[in-house]
PDB file of C-alpha atoms in Angstrom:
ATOM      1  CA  UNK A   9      50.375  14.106  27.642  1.00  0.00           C
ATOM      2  CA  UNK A  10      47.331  12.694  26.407  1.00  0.00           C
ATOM      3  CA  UNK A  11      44.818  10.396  28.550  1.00  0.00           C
ATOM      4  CA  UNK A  12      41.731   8.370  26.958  1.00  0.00           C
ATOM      5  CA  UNK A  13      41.153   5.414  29.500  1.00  0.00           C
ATOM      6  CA  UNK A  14      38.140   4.484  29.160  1.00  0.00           C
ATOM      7  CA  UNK A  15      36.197   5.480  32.373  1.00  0.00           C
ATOM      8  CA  UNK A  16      37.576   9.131  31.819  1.00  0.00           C
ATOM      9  CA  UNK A  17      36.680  11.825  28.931  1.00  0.00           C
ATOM     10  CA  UNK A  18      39.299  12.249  26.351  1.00  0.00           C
ATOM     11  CA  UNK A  19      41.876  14.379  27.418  1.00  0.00           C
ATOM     12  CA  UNK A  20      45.214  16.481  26.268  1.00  0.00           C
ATOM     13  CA  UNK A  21      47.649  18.484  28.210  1.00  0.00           C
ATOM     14  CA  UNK A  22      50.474  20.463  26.664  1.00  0.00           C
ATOM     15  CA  UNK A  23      52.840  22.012  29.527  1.00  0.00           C
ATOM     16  CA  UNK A  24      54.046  25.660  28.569  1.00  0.00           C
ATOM     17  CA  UNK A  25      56.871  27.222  30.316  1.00  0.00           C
ATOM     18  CA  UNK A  26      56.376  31.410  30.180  1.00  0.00           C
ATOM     19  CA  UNK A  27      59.313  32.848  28.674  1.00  0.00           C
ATOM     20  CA  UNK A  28      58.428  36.178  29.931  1.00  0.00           C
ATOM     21  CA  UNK A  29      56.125  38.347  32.139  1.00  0.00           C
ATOM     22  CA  UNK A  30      53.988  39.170  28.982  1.00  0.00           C
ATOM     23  CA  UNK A  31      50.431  38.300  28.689  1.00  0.00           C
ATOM     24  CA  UNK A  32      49.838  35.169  26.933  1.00  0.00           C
ATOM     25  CA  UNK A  33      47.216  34.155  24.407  1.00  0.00           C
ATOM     26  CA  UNK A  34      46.281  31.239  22.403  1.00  0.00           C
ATOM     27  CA  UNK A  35      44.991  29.857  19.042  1.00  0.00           C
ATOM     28  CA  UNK A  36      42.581  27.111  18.392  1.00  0.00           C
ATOM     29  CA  UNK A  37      41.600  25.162  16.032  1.00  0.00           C
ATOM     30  CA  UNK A  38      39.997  21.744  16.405  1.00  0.00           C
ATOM     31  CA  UNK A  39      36.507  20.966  16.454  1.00  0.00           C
ATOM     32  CA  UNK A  40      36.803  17.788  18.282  1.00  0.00           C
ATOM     33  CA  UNK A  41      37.670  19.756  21.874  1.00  0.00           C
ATOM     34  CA  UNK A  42      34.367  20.709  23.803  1.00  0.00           C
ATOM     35  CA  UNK A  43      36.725  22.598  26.470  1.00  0.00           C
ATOM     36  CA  UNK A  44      40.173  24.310  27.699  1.00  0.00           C
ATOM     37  CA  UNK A  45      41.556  24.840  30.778  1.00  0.00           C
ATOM     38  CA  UNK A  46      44.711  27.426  31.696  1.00  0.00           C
ATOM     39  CA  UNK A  47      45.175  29.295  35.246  1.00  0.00           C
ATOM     40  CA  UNK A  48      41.852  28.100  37.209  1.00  0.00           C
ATOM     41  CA  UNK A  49      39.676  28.964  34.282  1.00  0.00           C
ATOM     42  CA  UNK A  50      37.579  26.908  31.840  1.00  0.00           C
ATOM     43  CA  UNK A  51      36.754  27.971  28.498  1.00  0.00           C
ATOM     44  CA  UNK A  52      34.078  27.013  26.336  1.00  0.00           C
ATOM     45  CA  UNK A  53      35.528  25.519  22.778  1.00  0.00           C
ATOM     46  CA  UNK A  54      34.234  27.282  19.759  1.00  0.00           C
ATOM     47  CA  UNK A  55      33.841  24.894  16.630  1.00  0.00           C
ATOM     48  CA  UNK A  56      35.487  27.496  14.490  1.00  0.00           C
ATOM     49  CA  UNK A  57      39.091  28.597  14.661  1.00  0.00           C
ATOM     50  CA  UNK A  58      39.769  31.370  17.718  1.00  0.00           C
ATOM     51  CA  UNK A  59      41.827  33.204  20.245  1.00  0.00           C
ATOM     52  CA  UNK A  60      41.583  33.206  23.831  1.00  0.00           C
ATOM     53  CA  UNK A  61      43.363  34.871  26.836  1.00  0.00           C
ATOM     54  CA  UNK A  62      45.457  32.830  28.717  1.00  0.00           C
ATOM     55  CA  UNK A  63      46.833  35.193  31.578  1.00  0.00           C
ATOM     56  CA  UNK A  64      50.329  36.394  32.699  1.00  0.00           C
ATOM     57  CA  UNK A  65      53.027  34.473  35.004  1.00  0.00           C
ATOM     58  CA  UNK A  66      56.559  35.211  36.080  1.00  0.00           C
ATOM     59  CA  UNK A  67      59.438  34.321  33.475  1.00  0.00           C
ATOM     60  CA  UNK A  68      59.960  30.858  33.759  1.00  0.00           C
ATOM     61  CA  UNK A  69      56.752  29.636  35.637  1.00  0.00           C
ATOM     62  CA  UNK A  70      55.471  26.235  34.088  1.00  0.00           C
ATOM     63  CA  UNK A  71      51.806  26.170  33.549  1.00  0.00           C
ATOM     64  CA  UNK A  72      49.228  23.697  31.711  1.00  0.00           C
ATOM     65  CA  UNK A  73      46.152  24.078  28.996  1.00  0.00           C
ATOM     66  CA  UNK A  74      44.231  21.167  29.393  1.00  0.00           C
ATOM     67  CA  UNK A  75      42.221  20.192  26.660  1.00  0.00           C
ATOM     68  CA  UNK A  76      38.848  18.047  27.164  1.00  0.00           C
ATOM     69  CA  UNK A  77      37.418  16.286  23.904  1.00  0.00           C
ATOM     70  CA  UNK A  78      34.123  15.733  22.927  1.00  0.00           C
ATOM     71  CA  UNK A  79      31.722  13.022  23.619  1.00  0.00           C
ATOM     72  CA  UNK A  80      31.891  11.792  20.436  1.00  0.00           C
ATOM     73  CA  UNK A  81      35.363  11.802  19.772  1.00  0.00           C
ATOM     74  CA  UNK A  82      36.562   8.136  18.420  1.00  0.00           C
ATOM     75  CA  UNK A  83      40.617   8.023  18.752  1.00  0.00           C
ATOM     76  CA  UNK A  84      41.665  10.780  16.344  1.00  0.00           C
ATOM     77  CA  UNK A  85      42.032  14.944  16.032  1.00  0.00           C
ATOM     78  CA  UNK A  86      43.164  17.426  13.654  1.00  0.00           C
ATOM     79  CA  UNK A  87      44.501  20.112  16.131  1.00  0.00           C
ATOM     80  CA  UNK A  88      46.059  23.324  15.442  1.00  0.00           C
ATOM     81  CA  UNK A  89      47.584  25.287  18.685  1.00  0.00           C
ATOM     82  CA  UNK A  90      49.527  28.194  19.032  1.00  0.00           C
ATOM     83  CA  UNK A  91      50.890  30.089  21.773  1.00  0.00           C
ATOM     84  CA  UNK A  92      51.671  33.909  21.753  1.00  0.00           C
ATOM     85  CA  UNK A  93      52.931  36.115  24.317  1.00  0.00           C
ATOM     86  CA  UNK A  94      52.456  39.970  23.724  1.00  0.00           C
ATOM     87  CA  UNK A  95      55.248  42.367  24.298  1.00  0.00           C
ATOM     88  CA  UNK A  96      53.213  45.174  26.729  1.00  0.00           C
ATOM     89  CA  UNK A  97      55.920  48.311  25.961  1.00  0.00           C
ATOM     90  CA  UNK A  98      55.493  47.190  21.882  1.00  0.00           C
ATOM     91  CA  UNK A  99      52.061  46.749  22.710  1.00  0.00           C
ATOM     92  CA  UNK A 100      51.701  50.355  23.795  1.00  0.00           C
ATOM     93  CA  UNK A 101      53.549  52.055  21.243  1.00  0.00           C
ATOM     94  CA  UNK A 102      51.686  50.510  18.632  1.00  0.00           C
ATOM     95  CA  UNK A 103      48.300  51.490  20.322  1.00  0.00           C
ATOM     96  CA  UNK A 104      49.935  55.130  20.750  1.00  0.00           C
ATOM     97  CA  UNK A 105      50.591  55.253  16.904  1.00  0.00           C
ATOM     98  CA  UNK A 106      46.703  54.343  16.181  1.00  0.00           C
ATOM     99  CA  UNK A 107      45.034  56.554  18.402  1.00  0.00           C
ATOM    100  CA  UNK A 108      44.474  59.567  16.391  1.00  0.00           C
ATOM    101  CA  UNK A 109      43.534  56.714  13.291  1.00  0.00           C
ATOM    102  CA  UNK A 110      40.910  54.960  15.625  1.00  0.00           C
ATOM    103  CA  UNK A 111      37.836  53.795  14.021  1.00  0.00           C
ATOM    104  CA  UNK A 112      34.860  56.162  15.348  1.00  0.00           C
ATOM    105  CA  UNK A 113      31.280  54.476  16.054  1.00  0.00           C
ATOM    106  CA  UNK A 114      28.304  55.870  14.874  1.00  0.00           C
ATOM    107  CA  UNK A 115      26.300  53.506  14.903  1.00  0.00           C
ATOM    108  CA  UNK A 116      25.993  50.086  16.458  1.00  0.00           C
ATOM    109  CA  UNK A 117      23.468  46.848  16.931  1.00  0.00           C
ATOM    110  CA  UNK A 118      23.424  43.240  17.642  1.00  0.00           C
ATOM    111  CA  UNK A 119      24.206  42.696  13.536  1.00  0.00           C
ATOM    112  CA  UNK A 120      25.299  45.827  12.272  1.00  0.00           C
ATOM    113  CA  UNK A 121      28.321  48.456  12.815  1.00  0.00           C
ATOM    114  CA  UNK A 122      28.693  51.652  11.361  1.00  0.00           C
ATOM    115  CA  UNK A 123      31.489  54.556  11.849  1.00  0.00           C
ATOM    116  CA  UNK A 124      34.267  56.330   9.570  1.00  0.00           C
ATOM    117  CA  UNK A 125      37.983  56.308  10.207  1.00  0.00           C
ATOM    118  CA  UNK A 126      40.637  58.553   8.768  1.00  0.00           C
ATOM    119  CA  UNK A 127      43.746  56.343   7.555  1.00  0.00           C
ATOM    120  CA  UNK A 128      46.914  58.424   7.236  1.00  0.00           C
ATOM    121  CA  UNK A 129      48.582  55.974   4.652  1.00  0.00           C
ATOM    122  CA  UNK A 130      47.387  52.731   2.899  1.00  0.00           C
ATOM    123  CA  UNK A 131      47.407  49.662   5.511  1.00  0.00           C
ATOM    124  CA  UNK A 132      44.906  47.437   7.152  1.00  0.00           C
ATOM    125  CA  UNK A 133      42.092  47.825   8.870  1.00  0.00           C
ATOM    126  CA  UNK A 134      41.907  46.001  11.934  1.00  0.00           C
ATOM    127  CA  UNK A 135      39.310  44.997  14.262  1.00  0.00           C
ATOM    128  CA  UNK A 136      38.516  42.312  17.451  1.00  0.00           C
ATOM    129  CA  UNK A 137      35.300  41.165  16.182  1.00  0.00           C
ATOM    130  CA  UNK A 138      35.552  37.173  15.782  1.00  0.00           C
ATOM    131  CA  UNK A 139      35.264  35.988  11.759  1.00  0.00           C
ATOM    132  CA  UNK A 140      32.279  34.194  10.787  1.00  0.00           C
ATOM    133  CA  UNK A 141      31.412  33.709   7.143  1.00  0.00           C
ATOM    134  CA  UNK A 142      27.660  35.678   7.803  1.00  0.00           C
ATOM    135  CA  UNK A 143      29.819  39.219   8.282  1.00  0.00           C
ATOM    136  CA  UNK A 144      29.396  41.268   5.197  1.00  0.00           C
ATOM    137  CA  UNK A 145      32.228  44.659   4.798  1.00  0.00           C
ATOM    138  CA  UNK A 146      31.008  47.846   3.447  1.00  0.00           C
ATOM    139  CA  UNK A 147      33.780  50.757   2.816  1.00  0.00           C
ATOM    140  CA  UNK A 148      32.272  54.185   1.144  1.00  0.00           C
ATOM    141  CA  UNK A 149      28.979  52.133   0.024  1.00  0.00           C
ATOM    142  CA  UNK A 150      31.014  49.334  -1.827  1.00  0.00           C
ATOM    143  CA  UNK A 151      30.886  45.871  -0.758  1.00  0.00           C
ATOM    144  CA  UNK A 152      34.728  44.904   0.210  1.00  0.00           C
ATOM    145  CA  UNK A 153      36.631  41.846   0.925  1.00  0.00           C
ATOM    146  CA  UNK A 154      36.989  40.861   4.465  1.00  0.00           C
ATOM    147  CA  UNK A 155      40.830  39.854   5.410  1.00  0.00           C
ATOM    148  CA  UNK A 156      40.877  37.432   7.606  1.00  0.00           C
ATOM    149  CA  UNK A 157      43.224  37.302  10.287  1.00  0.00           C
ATOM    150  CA  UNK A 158      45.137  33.688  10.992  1.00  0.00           C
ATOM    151  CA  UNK A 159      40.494  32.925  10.019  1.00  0.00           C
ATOM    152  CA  UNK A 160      40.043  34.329  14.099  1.00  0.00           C
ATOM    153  CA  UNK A 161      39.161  38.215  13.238  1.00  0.00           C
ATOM    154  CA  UNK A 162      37.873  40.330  10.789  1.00  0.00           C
ATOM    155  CA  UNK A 163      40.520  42.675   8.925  1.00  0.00           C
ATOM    156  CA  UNK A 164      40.542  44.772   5.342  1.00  0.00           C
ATOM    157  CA  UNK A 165      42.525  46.723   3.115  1.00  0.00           C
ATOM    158  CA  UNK A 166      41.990  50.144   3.522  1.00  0.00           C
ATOM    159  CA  UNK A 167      43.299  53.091   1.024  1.00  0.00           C
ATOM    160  CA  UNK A 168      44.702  56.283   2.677  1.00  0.00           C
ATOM    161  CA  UNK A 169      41.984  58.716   3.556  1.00  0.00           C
ATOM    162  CA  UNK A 170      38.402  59.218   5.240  1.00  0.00           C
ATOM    163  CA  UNK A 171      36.446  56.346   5.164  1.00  0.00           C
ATOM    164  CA  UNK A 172      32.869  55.504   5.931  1.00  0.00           C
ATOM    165  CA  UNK A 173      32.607  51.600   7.144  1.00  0.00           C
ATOM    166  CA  UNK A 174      30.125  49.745   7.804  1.00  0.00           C
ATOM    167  CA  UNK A 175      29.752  46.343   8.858  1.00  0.00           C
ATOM    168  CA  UNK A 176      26.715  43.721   8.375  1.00  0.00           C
ATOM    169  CA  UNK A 177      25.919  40.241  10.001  1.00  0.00           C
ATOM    170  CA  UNK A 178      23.517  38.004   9.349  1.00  0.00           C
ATOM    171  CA  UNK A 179      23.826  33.704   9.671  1.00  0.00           C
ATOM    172  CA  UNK A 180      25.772  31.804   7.264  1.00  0.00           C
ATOM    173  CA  UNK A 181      22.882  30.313   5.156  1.00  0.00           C
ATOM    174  CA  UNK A 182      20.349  32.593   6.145  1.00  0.00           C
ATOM    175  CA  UNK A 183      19.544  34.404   2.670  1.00  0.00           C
ATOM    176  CA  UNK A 184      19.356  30.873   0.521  1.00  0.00           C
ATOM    177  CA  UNK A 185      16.678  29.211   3.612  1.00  0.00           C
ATOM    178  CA  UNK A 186      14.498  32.387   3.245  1.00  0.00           C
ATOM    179  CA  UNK A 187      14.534  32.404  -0.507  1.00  0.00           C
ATOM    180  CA  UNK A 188      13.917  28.767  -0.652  1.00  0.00           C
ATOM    181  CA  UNK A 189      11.063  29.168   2.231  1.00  0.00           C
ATOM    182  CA  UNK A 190       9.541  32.227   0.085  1.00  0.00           C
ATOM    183  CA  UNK A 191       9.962  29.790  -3.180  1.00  0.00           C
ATOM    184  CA  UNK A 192       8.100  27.276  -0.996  1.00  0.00           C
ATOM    185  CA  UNK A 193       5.284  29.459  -0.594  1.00  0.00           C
ATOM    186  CA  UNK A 194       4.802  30.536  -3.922  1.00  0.00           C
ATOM    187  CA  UNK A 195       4.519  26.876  -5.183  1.00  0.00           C
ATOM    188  CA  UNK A 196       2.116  25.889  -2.162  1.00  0.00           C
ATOM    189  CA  UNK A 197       0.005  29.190  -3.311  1.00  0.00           C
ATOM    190  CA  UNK A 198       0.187  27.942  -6.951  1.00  0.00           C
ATOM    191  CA  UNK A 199      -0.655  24.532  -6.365  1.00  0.00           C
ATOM    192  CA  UNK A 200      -3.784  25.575  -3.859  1.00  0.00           C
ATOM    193  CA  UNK A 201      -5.128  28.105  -6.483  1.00  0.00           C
ATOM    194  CA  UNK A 202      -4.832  25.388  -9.448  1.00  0.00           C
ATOM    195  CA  UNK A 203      -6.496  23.018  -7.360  1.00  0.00           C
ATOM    196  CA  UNK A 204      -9.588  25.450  -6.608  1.00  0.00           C
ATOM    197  CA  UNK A 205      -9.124  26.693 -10.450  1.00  0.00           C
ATOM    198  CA  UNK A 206     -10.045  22.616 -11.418  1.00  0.00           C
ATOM    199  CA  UNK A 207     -12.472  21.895  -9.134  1.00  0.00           C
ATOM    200  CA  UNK A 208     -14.535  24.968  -9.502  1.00  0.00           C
ATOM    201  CA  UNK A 209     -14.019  24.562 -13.233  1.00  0.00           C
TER     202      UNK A 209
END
């Protein structure tokens, strides 16, 4: 259902009936929602594509995720939204299968992660951390790809063997506005030292 009178923010509900006693999760992607709402709890929107939680309920329990648009949306969204439930048993026999290939921290900061793992065949590596484009992959020393996954996490091809892995962040953008704030100053340098050159001259 979808409400946009005009004394009320823009608004979208999509009714989901739980097919199972799995936990549930959800994509998103749409940069025109400012907020969700599923069992009693509000989520911030993220203006990128991303996956949220979106708790458990007994087969065949109807719930809601209400969407709430922002201000300045007009009459018109491109929205992508998916709905997943996760098979717990599955779940842990996957997870028991990757514990003795888990990825082993060495070291780790607010923009940088560092550890080895020891793949027993070629596959993926897999990890939680939400994709942004400022993430930079670094397997044995050499800048690698990043996979990512459905654009919501960060993931890579990884060769059998021990690996060292490191991962760096830093804001999309960030390199070009120092370079063209360090190009700034050189000019501004320039054009003081050619003005004291002519006037002294």
């Amino acid at each position: 259902t979808f409400n946009h009178e005009q004394d009320k923010k823009p608004a979208l509900t999509i009714n989901y009936i739980a097919p199972d006693e799995n936990s549930i999760y959800a994509y998103l992607d749409c940069a025109d929602v400012s907020k969700v709402k599923v069992s009693n709890t509000t989520y911030k929107a993220e203006k990128r594509k991303y996956a949220f939680p979106a708790g458990s309920y007994p087969e065949g329990e109807k719930f809601s995720f209400d969407f709430v648009f922002v201000d300045s949306f007009k009459s018109k969204a491109s929205i992508t939204f998916l709905v997943y439930t996760m098979d717990e048993q599955l779940f842990e026999m996957g997870m028991e299968k990757l514990r003795d290939e888990s990825f082993e921290i060495d070291e780790y900061k607010s923009t940088k992660l560092k550890g080895s793992i020891n793949a027993k065949e070629n596959g993926v590596f897999y990890t939680s951390i939400p994709y942004e484009k400022g993430w930079k992959l670094y397997i044995d020393g050499e800048r690698t790809d990043i996979e990512p996954l459905e654009d919501a996490f960060i993931t890579a091809y990884l060769t059998k063997g021990e690996h060292e892995i490191v991962l760096k962040y830093s804001p999309y953008g960030f390199t070009l506005g120092v370079v063209i704030s360090v190009c700034a100053l050189i000019i501004f340098v320039l054009a003081v030292v050619i003005s004291r050159r002519r006037k002294n001259g």
